[in-house]
């Protein structure tokens, strides 16, 4: 029988409110406190980032405050910059390609909740999010579960990305729509 964490990582419905999952998130909240409050101005800051996000490159930059559910499901490549106020709900894998810039207040969600109230009281599931290399995600953009954003794409400030965005495009609006081809 699978644990709730194993179900979550397999993309299956799971109970996010069971003792196992609350214990994991509580441990992460302690690391986030170090990252956001006590270690920012110390030489332990980068070590704290890698304690939180052990599957990310050593040279990513997180500007506090930063918030996530688990950290270990964030796979940020070399030279990723995540500005302050970012939220990543990483129940599923969140891949961020090298040299991608994430502006203040960006939210990336993998968690989904059933529309049926009876189901929603019991479970949720997650879909991975992939952001390509050298992207620029504008301030307060929201990236929804299951979305892939292609390399070098630009997502305008305040955009809500509900569907995949091709490489080398500018997408804006709610919901996001591609308005321009880039880098031709």
PDB file of C-alpha atoms in Angstrom:
ATOM      1  CA  UNK A   1       0.000   0.000   0.000  1.00  0.00           C
ATOM      2  CA  UNK A   2       1.317   3.455  -0.950  1.00  0.00           C
ATOM      3  CA  UNK A   3       1.862   6.288   1.484  1.00  0.00           C
ATOM      4  CA  UNK A   4       0.070   9.558   0.803  1.00  0.00           C
ATOM      5  CA  UNK A   5       3.394  11.076  -0.299  1.00  0.00           C
ATOM      6  CA  UNK A   6       3.948   8.219  -2.751  1.00  0.00           C
ATOM      7  CA  UNK A   7       0.447   8.763  -4.138  1.00  0.00           C
ATOM      8  CA  UNK A   8       1.135  12.494  -4.483  1.00  0.00           C
ATOM      9  CA  UNK A   9       4.387  11.917  -6.362  1.00  0.00           C
ATOM     10  CA  UNK A  10       2.669   9.375  -8.639  1.00  0.00           C
ATOM     11  CA  UNK A  11       0.034  11.961  -9.594  1.00  0.00           C
ATOM     12  CA  UNK A  12      -2.719  10.023  -7.862  1.00  0.00           C
ATOM     13  CA  UNK A  13      -5.384  11.434  -5.543  1.00  0.00           C
ATOM     14  CA  UNK A  14      -4.012  11.738  -2.009  1.00  0.00           C
ATOM     15  CA  UNK A  15      -4.947  13.106   1.394  1.00  0.00           C
ATOM     16  CA  UNK A  16      -2.931  16.299   1.873  1.00  0.00           C
ATOM     17  CA  UNK A  17      -4.301  16.721   5.398  1.00  0.00           C
ATOM     18  CA  UNK A  18      -3.167  13.445   6.919  1.00  0.00           C
ATOM     19  CA  UNK A  19      -0.550  13.381   9.673  1.00  0.00           C
ATOM     20  CA  UNK A  20       2.207  12.202   7.287  1.00  0.00           C
ATOM     21  CA  UNK A  21       1.788  15.157   4.910  1.00  0.00           C
ATOM     22  CA  UNK A  22       1.326  17.726   7.678  1.00  0.00           C
ATOM     23  CA  UNK A  23       4.541  16.501   9.313  1.00  0.00           C
ATOM     24  CA  UNK A  24       6.457  16.896   6.043  1.00  0.00           C
ATOM     25  CA  UNK A  25       5.103  20.406   5.413  1.00  0.00           C
ATOM     26  CA  UNK A  26       5.813  21.434   9.006  1.00  0.00           C
ATOM     27  CA  UNK A  27       9.469  20.443   8.566  1.00  0.00           C
ATOM     28  CA  UNK A  28       9.558  22.516   5.365  1.00  0.00           C
ATOM     29  CA  UNK A  29       8.013  25.503   7.186  1.00  0.00           C
ATOM     30  CA  UNK A  30      10.930  25.423   9.641  1.00  0.00           C
ATOM     31  CA  UNK A  31      13.394  25.561   6.729  1.00  0.00           C
ATOM     32  CA  UNK A  32      11.388  28.369   5.125  1.00  0.00           C
ATOM     33  CA  UNK A  33      11.598  30.308   8.379  1.00  0.00           C
ATOM     34  CA  UNK A  34      15.383  30.003   8.261  1.00  0.00           C
ATOM     35  CA  UNK A  35      15.424  31.031   4.597  1.00  0.00           C
ATOM     36  CA  UNK A  36      13.029  33.954   4.970  1.00  0.00           C
ATOM     37  CA  UNK A  37      14.010  35.261   8.397  1.00  0.00           C
ATOM     38  CA  UNK A  38      17.112  34.043  10.158  1.00  0.00           C
ATOM     39  CA  UNK A  39      19.626  33.076   7.447  1.00  0.00           C
ATOM     40  CA  UNK A  40      19.123  35.671   4.700  1.00  0.00           C
ATOM     41  CA  UNK A  41      21.985  37.903   5.762  1.00  0.00           C
ATOM     42  CA  UNK A  42      24.347  35.111   6.770  1.00  0.00           C
ATOM     43  CA  UNK A  43      26.841  32.875   5.030  1.00  0.00           C
ATOM     44  CA  UNK A  44      24.404  29.973   5.655  1.00  0.00           C
ATOM     45  CA  UNK A  45      21.822  31.319   3.190  1.00  0.00           C
ATOM     46  CA  UNK A  46      22.873  29.229   0.153  1.00  0.00           C
ATOM     47  CA  UNK A  47      23.079  26.125   2.338  1.00  0.00           C
ATOM     48  CA  UNK A  48      19.517  26.787   3.476  1.00  0.00           C
ATOM     49  CA  UNK A  49      18.333  27.119  -0.140  1.00  0.00           C
ATOM     50  CA  UNK A  50      19.840  23.711  -0.889  1.00  0.00           C
ATOM     51  CA  UNK A  51      18.400  22.185   2.253  1.00  0.00           C
ATOM     52  CA  UNK A  52      14.988  23.353   1.028  1.00  0.00           C
ATOM     53  CA  UNK A  53      15.502  22.563  -2.684  1.00  0.00           C
ATOM     54  CA  UNK A  54      18.029  19.706  -2.803  1.00  0.00           C
ATOM     55  CA  UNK A  55      17.225  18.898  -6.453  1.00  0.00           C
ATOM     56  CA  UNK A  56      18.052  22.379  -7.728  1.00  0.00           C
ATOM     57  CA  UNK A  57      21.356  23.728  -9.052  1.00  0.00           C
ATOM     58  CA  UNK A  58      23.809  25.165  -6.557  1.00  0.00           C
ATOM     59  CA  UNK A  59      23.719  28.625  -8.152  1.00  0.00           C
ATOM     60  CA  UNK A  60      19.983  29.364  -8.086  1.00  0.00           C
ATOM     61  CA  UNK A  61      18.958  32.553  -6.343  1.00  0.00           C
ATOM     62  CA  UNK A  62      15.855  32.876  -4.169  1.00  0.00           C
ATOM     63  CA  UNK A  63      14.965  36.324  -2.926  1.00  0.00           C
ATOM     64  CA  UNK A  64      13.005  36.058   0.338  1.00  0.00           C
ATOM     65  CA  UNK A  65      10.272  35.812   1.214  1.00  0.00           C
ATOM     66  CA  UNK A  66       9.750  32.582  -0.682  1.00  0.00           C
ATOM     67  CA  UNK A  67       7.092  29.954  -0.052  1.00  0.00           C
ATOM     68  CA  UNK A  68       6.631  26.353  -1.150  1.00  0.00           C
ATOM     69  CA  UNK A  69       4.973  23.155   0.049  1.00  0.00           C
ATOM     70  CA  UNK A  70       7.839  20.668  -0.177  1.00  0.00           C
ATOM     71  CA  UNK A  71      10.920  22.148  -1.896  1.00  0.00           C
ATOM     72  CA  UNK A  72      12.293  18.777  -2.919  1.00  0.00           C
ATOM     73  CA  UNK A  73      10.030  18.753  -5.999  1.00  0.00           C
ATOM     74  CA  UNK A  74      11.513  21.995  -7.343  1.00  0.00           C
ATOM     75  CA  UNK A  75      14.132  21.289 -10.013  1.00  0.00           C
ATOM     76  CA  UNK A  76      15.617  24.699 -10.858  1.00  0.00           C
ATOM     77  CA  UNK A  77      18.590  24.671 -13.251  1.00  0.00           C
ATOM     78  CA  UNK A  78      21.702  26.870 -13.332  1.00  0.00           C
ATOM     79  CA  UNK A  79      21.319  30.617 -12.833  1.00  0.00           C
ATOM     80  CA  UNK A  80      17.576  30.607 -12.142  1.00  0.00           C
ATOM     81  CA  UNK A  81      16.494  33.786 -10.354  1.00  0.00           C
ATOM     82  CA  UNK A  82      13.313  33.773  -8.264  1.00  0.00           C
ATOM     83  CA  UNK A  83      12.390  37.200  -6.944  1.00  0.00           C
ATOM     84  CA  UNK A  84      10.616  37.924  -3.645  1.00  0.00           C
ATOM     85  CA  UNK A  85       7.089  36.831  -2.872  1.00  0.00           C
ATOM     86  CA  UNK A  86       7.122  33.759  -5.126  1.00  0.00           C
ATOM     87  CA  UNK A  87       4.915  30.808  -4.205  1.00  0.00           C
ATOM     88  CA  UNK A  88       5.521  27.323  -5.618  1.00  0.00           C
ATOM     89  CA  UNK A  89       3.043  24.617  -4.629  1.00  0.00           C
ATOM     90  CA  UNK A  90       5.242  21.686  -5.566  1.00  0.00           C
ATOM     91  CA  UNK A  91       3.221  18.558  -4.884  1.00  0.00           C
ATOM     92  CA  UNK A  92       4.350  17.470  -8.355  1.00  0.00           C
ATOM     93  CA  UNK A  93       7.654  18.199 -10.059  1.00  0.00           C
ATOM     94  CA  UNK A  94       8.287  21.829 -10.991  1.00  0.00           C
ATOM     95  CA  UNK A  95      11.077  22.124 -13.554  1.00  0.00           C
ATOM     96  CA  UNK A  96      12.597  25.560 -14.211  1.00  0.00           C
ATOM     97  CA  UNK A  97      15.135  25.795 -17.039  1.00  0.00           C
ATOM     98  CA  UNK A  98      18.506  27.507 -16.825  1.00  0.00           C
ATOM     99  CA  UNK A  99      18.728  31.300 -16.745  1.00  0.00           C
ATOM    100  CA  UNK A 100      14.980  31.718 -16.270  1.00  0.00           C
ATOM    101  CA  UNK A 101      13.898  34.866 -14.440  1.00  0.00           C
ATOM    102  CA  UNK A 102      10.853  34.807 -12.180  1.00  0.00           C
ATOM    103  CA  UNK A 103       9.552  38.221 -11.136  1.00  0.00           C
ATOM    104  CA  UNK A 104       8.066  39.205  -7.759  1.00  0.00           C
ATOM    105  CA  UNK A 105       4.815  37.601  -6.667  1.00  0.00           C
ATOM    106  CA  UNK A 106       4.740  34.792  -9.232  1.00  0.00           C
ATOM    107  CA  UNK A 107       2.652  31.772  -8.221  1.00  0.00           C
ATOM    108  CA  UNK A 108       3.264  28.301  -9.654  1.00  0.00           C
ATOM    109  CA  UNK A 109       0.685  25.659  -8.766  1.00  0.00           C
ATOM    110  CA  UNK A 110       0.776  21.891  -9.258  1.00  0.00           C
ATOM    111  CA  UNK A 111      -2.106  21.108  -6.876  1.00  0.00           C
ATOM    112  CA  UNK A 112      -5.610  20.528  -8.180  1.00  0.00           C
ATOM    113  CA  UNK A 113      -8.805  20.089  -6.215  1.00  0.00           C
ATOM    114  CA  UNK A 114     -11.936  18.218  -7.369  1.00  0.00           C
ATOM    115  CA  UNK A 115     -14.974  20.241  -8.361  1.00  0.00           C
ATOM    116  CA  UNK A 116     -17.271  17.848  -6.515  1.00  0.00           C
ATOM    117  CA  UNK A 117     -17.530  18.961  -2.871  1.00  0.00           C
ATOM    118  CA  UNK A 118     -17.584  15.424  -1.457  1.00  0.00           C
ATOM    119  CA  UNK A 119     -14.330  14.553  -3.250  1.00  0.00           C
ATOM    120  CA  UNK A 120     -12.747  17.915  -2.421  1.00  0.00           C
ATOM    121  CA  UNK A 121     -13.228  17.256   1.290  1.00  0.00           C
ATOM    122  CA  UNK A 122     -11.076  14.129   0.986  1.00  0.00           C
ATOM    123  CA  UNK A 123      -8.370  14.506  -1.638  1.00  0.00           C
ATOM    124  CA  UNK A 124      -6.388  16.511  -4.152  1.00  0.00           C
ATOM    125  CA  UNK A 125      -3.938  15.592  -6.886  1.00  0.00           C
ATOM    126  CA  UNK A 126      -1.059  17.302  -8.669  1.00  0.00           C
ATOM    127  CA  UNK A 127       0.203  17.810 -12.212  1.00  0.00           C
ATOM    128  CA  UNK A 128       3.801  18.805 -13.034  1.00  0.00           C
ATOM    129  CA  UNK A 129       4.766  22.242 -14.342  1.00  0.00           C
ATOM    130  CA  UNK A 130       7.666  22.785 -16.733  1.00  0.00           C
ATOM    131  CA  UNK A 131       9.203  26.173 -17.532  1.00  0.00           C
ATOM    132  CA  UNK A 132      11.856  26.184 -20.253  1.00  0.00           C
ATOM    133  CA  UNK A 133      15.267  27.795 -20.414  1.00  0.00           C
ATOM    134  CA  UNK A 134      15.823  31.559 -20.468  1.00  0.00           C
ATOM    135  CA  UNK A 135      12.163  32.399 -19.877  1.00  0.00           C
ATOM    136  CA  UNK A 136      10.951  35.547 -18.196  1.00  0.00           C
ATOM    137  CA  UNK A 137       7.867  35.195 -16.023  1.00  0.00           C
ATOM    138  CA  UNK A 138       6.419  38.638 -15.267  1.00  0.00           C
ATOM    139  CA  UNK A 139       5.300  39.891 -11.867  1.00  0.00           C
ATOM    140  CA  UNK A 140       2.246  38.299 -10.284  1.00  0.00           C
ATOM    141  CA  UNK A 141       1.810  35.805 -13.126  1.00  0.00           C
ATOM    142  CA  UNK A 142       0.049  32.570 -12.167  1.00  0.00           C
ATOM    143  CA  UNK A 143       1.032  29.250 -13.725  1.00  0.00           C
ATOM    144  CA  UNK A 144      -1.578  26.521 -13.326  1.00  0.00           C
ATOM    145  CA  UNK A 145      -1.134  22.743 -12.894  1.00  0.00           C
ATOM    146  CA  UNK A 146       0.079  20.726 -15.877  1.00  0.00           C
ATOM    147  CA  UNK A 147       1.373  23.696 -17.898  1.00  0.00           C
ATOM    148  CA  UNK A 148       4.543  23.662 -20.006  1.00  0.00           C
ATOM    149  CA  UNK A 149       6.150  26.949 -21.053  1.00  0.00           C
ATOM    150  CA  UNK A 150       8.631  26.680 -23.921  1.00  0.00           C
ATOM    151  CA  UNK A 151      12.209  27.962 -23.977  1.00  0.00           C
ATOM    152  CA  UNK A 152      12.733  31.734 -24.172  1.00  0.00           C
ATOM    153  CA  UNK A 153       9.015  32.500 -23.735  1.00  0.00           C
ATOM    154  CA  UNK A 154       7.948  35.666 -21.956  1.00  0.00           C
ATOM    155  CA  UNK A 155       4.866  35.672 -19.743  1.00  0.00           C
ATOM    156  CA  UNK A 156       3.484  39.161 -19.138  1.00  0.00           C
ATOM    157  CA  UNK A 157       2.836  40.560 -15.681  1.00  0.00           C
ATOM    158  CA  UNK A 158      -0.455  39.404 -14.196  1.00  0.00           C
ATOM    159  CA  UNK A 159      -0.947  36.680 -16.791  1.00  0.00           C
ATOM    160  CA  UNK A 160      -2.803  33.488 -15.828  1.00  0.00           C
ATOM    161  CA  UNK A 161      -1.304  30.551 -17.734  1.00  0.00           C
ATOM    162  CA  UNK A 162      -3.846  27.730 -18.015  1.00  0.00           C
ATOM    163  CA  UNK A 163      -2.481  26.000 -21.151  1.00  0.00           C
ATOM    164  CA  UNK A 164       0.914  25.288 -22.688  1.00  0.00           C
ATOM    165  CA  UNK A 165       2.829  28.242 -24.157  1.00  0.00           C
ATOM    166  CA  UNK A 166       5.160  27.623 -27.132  1.00  0.00           C
ATOM    167  CA  UNK A 167       8.841  28.552 -27.152  1.00  0.00           C
ATOM    168  CA  UNK A 168       9.857  32.018 -28.333  1.00  0.00           C
ATOM    169  CA  UNK A 169       6.487  33.669 -27.739  1.00  0.00           C
ATOM    170  CA  UNK A 170       5.034  36.473 -25.645  1.00  0.00           C
ATOM    171  CA  UNK A 171       1.862  35.490 -23.774  1.00  0.00           C
ATOM    172  CA  UNK A 172      -0.359  37.884 -21.819  1.00  0.00           C
ATOM    173  CA  UNK A 173      -3.835  38.066 -20.306  1.00  0.00           C
ATOM    174  CA  UNK A 174      -6.301  35.991 -18.340  1.00  0.00           C
ATOM    175  CA  UNK A 175      -6.329  33.367 -19.618  1.00  0.00           C
ATOM    176  CA  UNK A 176      -2.938  33.682 -21.303  1.00  0.00           C
ATOM    177  CA  UNK A 177      -2.882  34.067 -25.047  1.00  0.00           C
ATOM    178  CA  UNK A 178       0.119  34.300 -27.327  1.00  0.00           C
ATOM    179  CA  UNK A 179       0.283  37.749 -28.912  1.00  0.00           C
ATOM    180  CA  UNK A 180       3.720  37.796 -30.491  1.00  0.00           C
ATOM    181  CA  UNK A 181       6.456  35.542 -31.836  1.00  0.00           C
ATOM    182  CA  UNK A 182       9.884  36.370 -30.345  1.00  0.00           C
ATOM    183  CA  UNK A 183      13.542  35.796 -31.272  1.00  0.00           C
ATOM    184  CA  UNK A 184      13.009  35.310 -35.003  1.00  0.00           C
TER     185      UNK A 184
END
